[in-house]
Coordinates of C-alpha atoms in Angstrom, one line a residue:
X18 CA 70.1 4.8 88.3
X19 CA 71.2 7.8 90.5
X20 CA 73.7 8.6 87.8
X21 CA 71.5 9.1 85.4
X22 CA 69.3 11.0 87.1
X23 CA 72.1 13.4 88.1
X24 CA 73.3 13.3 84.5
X25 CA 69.9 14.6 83.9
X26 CA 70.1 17.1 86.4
X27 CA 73.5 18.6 84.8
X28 CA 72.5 18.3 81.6
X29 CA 69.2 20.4 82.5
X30 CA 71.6 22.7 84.3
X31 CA 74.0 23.2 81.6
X32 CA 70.6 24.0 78.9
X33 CA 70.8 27.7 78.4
X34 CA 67.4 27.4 77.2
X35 CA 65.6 26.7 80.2
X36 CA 63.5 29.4 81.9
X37 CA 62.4 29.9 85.5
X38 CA 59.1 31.3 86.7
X39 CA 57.2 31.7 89.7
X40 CA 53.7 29.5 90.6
X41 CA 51.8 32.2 89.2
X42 CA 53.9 32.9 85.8
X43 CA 53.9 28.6 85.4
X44 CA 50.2 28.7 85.8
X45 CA 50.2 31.0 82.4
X46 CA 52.5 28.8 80.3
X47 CA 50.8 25.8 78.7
X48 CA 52.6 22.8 78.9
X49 CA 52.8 20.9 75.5
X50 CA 54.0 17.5 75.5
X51 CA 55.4 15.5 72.5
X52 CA 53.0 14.2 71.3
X53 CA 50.1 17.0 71.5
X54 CA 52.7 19.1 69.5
X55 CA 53.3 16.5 67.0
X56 CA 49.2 16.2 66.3
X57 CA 49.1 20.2 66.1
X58 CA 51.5 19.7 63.3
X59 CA 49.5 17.3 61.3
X60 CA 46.1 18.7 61.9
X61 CA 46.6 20.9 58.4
X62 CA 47.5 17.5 56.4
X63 CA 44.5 16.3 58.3
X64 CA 42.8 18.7 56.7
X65 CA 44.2 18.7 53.4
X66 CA 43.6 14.6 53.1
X67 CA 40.2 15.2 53.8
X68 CA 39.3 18.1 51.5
X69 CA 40.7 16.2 49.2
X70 CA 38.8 13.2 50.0
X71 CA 35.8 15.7 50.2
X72 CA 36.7 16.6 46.5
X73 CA 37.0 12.9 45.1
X74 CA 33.8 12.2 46.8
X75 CA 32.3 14.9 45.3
X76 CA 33.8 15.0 41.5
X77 CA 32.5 10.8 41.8
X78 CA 28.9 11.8 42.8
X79 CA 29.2 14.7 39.9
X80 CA 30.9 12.1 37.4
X81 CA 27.8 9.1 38.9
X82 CA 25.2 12.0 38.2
X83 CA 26.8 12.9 34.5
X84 CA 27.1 9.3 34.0
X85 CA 22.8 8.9 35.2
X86 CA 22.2 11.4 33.2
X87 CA 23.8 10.4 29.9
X88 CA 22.2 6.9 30.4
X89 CA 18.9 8.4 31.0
X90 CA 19.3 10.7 27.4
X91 CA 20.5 7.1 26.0
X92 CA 17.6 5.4 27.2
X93 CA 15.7 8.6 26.1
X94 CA 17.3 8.4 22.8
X95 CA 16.9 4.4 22.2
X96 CA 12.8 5.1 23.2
X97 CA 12.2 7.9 20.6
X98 CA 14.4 5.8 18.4
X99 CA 12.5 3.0 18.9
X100 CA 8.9 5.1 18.6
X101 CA 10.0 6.6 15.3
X102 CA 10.6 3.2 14.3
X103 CA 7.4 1.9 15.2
X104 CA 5.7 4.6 13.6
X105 CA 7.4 4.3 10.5
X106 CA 6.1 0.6 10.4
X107 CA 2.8 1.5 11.2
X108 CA 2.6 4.3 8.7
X109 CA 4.5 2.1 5.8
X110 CA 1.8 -0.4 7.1
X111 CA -1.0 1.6 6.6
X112 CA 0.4 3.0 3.3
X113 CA 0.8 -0.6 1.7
X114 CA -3.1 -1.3 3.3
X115 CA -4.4 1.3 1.3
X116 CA -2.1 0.5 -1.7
X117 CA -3.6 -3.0 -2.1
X118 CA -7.3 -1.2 -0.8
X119 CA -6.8 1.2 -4.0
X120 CA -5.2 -1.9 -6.5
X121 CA -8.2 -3.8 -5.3
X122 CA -10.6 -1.0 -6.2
X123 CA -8.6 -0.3 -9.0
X124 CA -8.8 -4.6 -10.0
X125 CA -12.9 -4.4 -9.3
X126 CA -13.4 -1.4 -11.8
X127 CA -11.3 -3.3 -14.6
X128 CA -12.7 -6.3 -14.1
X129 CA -16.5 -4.3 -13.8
X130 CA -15.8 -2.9 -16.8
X131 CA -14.6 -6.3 -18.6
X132 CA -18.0 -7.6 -17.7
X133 CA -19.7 -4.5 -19.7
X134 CA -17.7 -4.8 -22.4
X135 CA -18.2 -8.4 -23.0
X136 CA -22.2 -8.1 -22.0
X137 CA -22.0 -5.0 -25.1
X138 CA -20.7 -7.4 -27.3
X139 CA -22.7 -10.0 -26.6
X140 CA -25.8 -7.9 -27.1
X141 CA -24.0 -6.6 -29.9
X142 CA -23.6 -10.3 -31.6
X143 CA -27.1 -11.0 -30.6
X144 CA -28.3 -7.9 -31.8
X145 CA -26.6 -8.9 -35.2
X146 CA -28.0 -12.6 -35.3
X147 CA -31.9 -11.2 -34.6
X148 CA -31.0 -8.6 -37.3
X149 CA -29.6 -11.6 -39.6
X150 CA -32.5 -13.7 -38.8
X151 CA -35.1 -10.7 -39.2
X152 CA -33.2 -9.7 -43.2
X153 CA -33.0 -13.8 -44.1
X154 CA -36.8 -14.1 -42.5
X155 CA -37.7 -10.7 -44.7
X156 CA -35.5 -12.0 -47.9
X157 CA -37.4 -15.1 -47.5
X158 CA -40.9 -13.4 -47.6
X159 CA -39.5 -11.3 -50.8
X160 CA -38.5 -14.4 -52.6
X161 CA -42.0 -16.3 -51.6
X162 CA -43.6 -12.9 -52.8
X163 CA -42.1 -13.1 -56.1
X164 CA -42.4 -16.4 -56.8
X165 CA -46.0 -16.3 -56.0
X166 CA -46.0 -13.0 -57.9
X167 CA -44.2 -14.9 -60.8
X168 CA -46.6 -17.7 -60.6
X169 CA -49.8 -15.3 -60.7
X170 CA -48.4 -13.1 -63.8
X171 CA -47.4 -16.6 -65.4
X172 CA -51.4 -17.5 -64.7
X173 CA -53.2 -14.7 -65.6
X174 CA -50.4 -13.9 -68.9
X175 CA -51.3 -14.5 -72.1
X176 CA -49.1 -17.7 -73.8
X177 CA -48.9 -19.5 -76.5
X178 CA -50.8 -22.7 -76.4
X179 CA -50.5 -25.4 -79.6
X180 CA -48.6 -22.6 -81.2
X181 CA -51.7 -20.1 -80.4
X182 CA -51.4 -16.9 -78.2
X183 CA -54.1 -18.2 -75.4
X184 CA -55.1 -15.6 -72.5
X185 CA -54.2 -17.7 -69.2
X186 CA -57.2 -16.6 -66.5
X187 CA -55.5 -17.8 -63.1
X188 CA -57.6 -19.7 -61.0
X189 CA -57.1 -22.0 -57.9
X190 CA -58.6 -25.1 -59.1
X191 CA -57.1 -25.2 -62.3
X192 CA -55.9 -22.8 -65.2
X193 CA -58.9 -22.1 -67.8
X194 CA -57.7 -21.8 -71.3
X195 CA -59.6 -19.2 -73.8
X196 CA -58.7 -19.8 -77.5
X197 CA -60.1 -18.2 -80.1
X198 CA -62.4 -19.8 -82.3
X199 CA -61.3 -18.4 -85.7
X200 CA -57.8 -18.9 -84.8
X201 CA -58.4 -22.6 -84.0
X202 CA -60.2 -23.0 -87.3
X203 CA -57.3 -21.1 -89.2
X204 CA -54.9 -23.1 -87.6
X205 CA -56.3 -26.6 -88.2
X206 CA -57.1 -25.2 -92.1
X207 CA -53.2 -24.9 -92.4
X208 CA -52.4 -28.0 -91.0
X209 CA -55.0 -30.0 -93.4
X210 CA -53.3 -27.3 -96.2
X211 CA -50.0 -29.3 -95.7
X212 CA -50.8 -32.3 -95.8
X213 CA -52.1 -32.2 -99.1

């Protein structure tokens, strides 16, 4: 033990690098151990680590906040997307409403108009029929007319009667034949003549 400290002592003996000073020059000099001089060394890399920590905290929270921002203008995007949509159904909708509105409308007047024409034609054919009936009713009336016309000039005419021209006077009871006398005579004076 005592040979090591001496060793100690010689060895500190034999430093050229050791310094004296008096109590008041020692109570300048600051004493640094080991270990105090070994953290003053690594206080830059200290520092270094944590800027650098400092730096990957702060490029995550910039690269989180990107990353919020392009899932909001996603979101964003996927809502108008999904708006447009929406109004392109409700317009297509609303476009197909008033399609079958208009072919509806559009049915009605054809169909409105069917109904005329086929009411047209029926007045048209029963126009036709009365008219039909009214020309039979009035050809009817014609042929009575001549007939009793006909009947009346066959009446009051003047025929022959036993070979005799007799004036016919029309009457309703009965038809009145007028002979005359000397043509009676005459003609009973040729039939006597030959039958002798």
């Amino acid at each position: 033990m005592s040979m090591s400290i001496e060793s100690k002592h010689k060895k500190f003996q034999d430093s050229d690098d050791l310094e004296f000073h008096t109590a008041d020059e020692a109570s300048d000099i600051n004493v640094v151990s080991e270990d105090e001089d070994s953290d003053s060394d690594d206080a830059p890399e200290e520092e270094t680590i944590s800027s650098a920590a400092q730096q990957l905290k702060e490029k995550e929270r910039i690269e989180n906040e990107l990353a919020a921002r392009e899932r909001e203008a996603l979101k964003e995007k996927r809502r108008l997307q999904a708006q447009r949509f929406a109004e392109q159904a409700t317009l297509k909708k609303e476009k197909q409403k008033a399609l079958e509105q208009r072919q509806l409308i559009e049915q009605k007047r054809a169909e409105e108009a069917q109904r005329l024409r086929e009411a047209k034609k029926r007045d048209k054919e029963l126009e036709e029929q009365l008219l039909m009936q009214e020309l039979e009713k009035q050809r009817e009336r014609e042929a009575k007319l001549r007939r009793l016309q006909l009947r009346k000039k066959q009446e009051q005419g003047v025929r022959k009667v036993d070979g005799l021209k007799v004036k016919v006077l029309g009457t309703k009871a009965k038809v009145t034949k007028v002979a005359n006398r000397d043509q009676l005579l005459n003609k009973r004076k040729k039939i006597l003549n030959k039958r002798r």
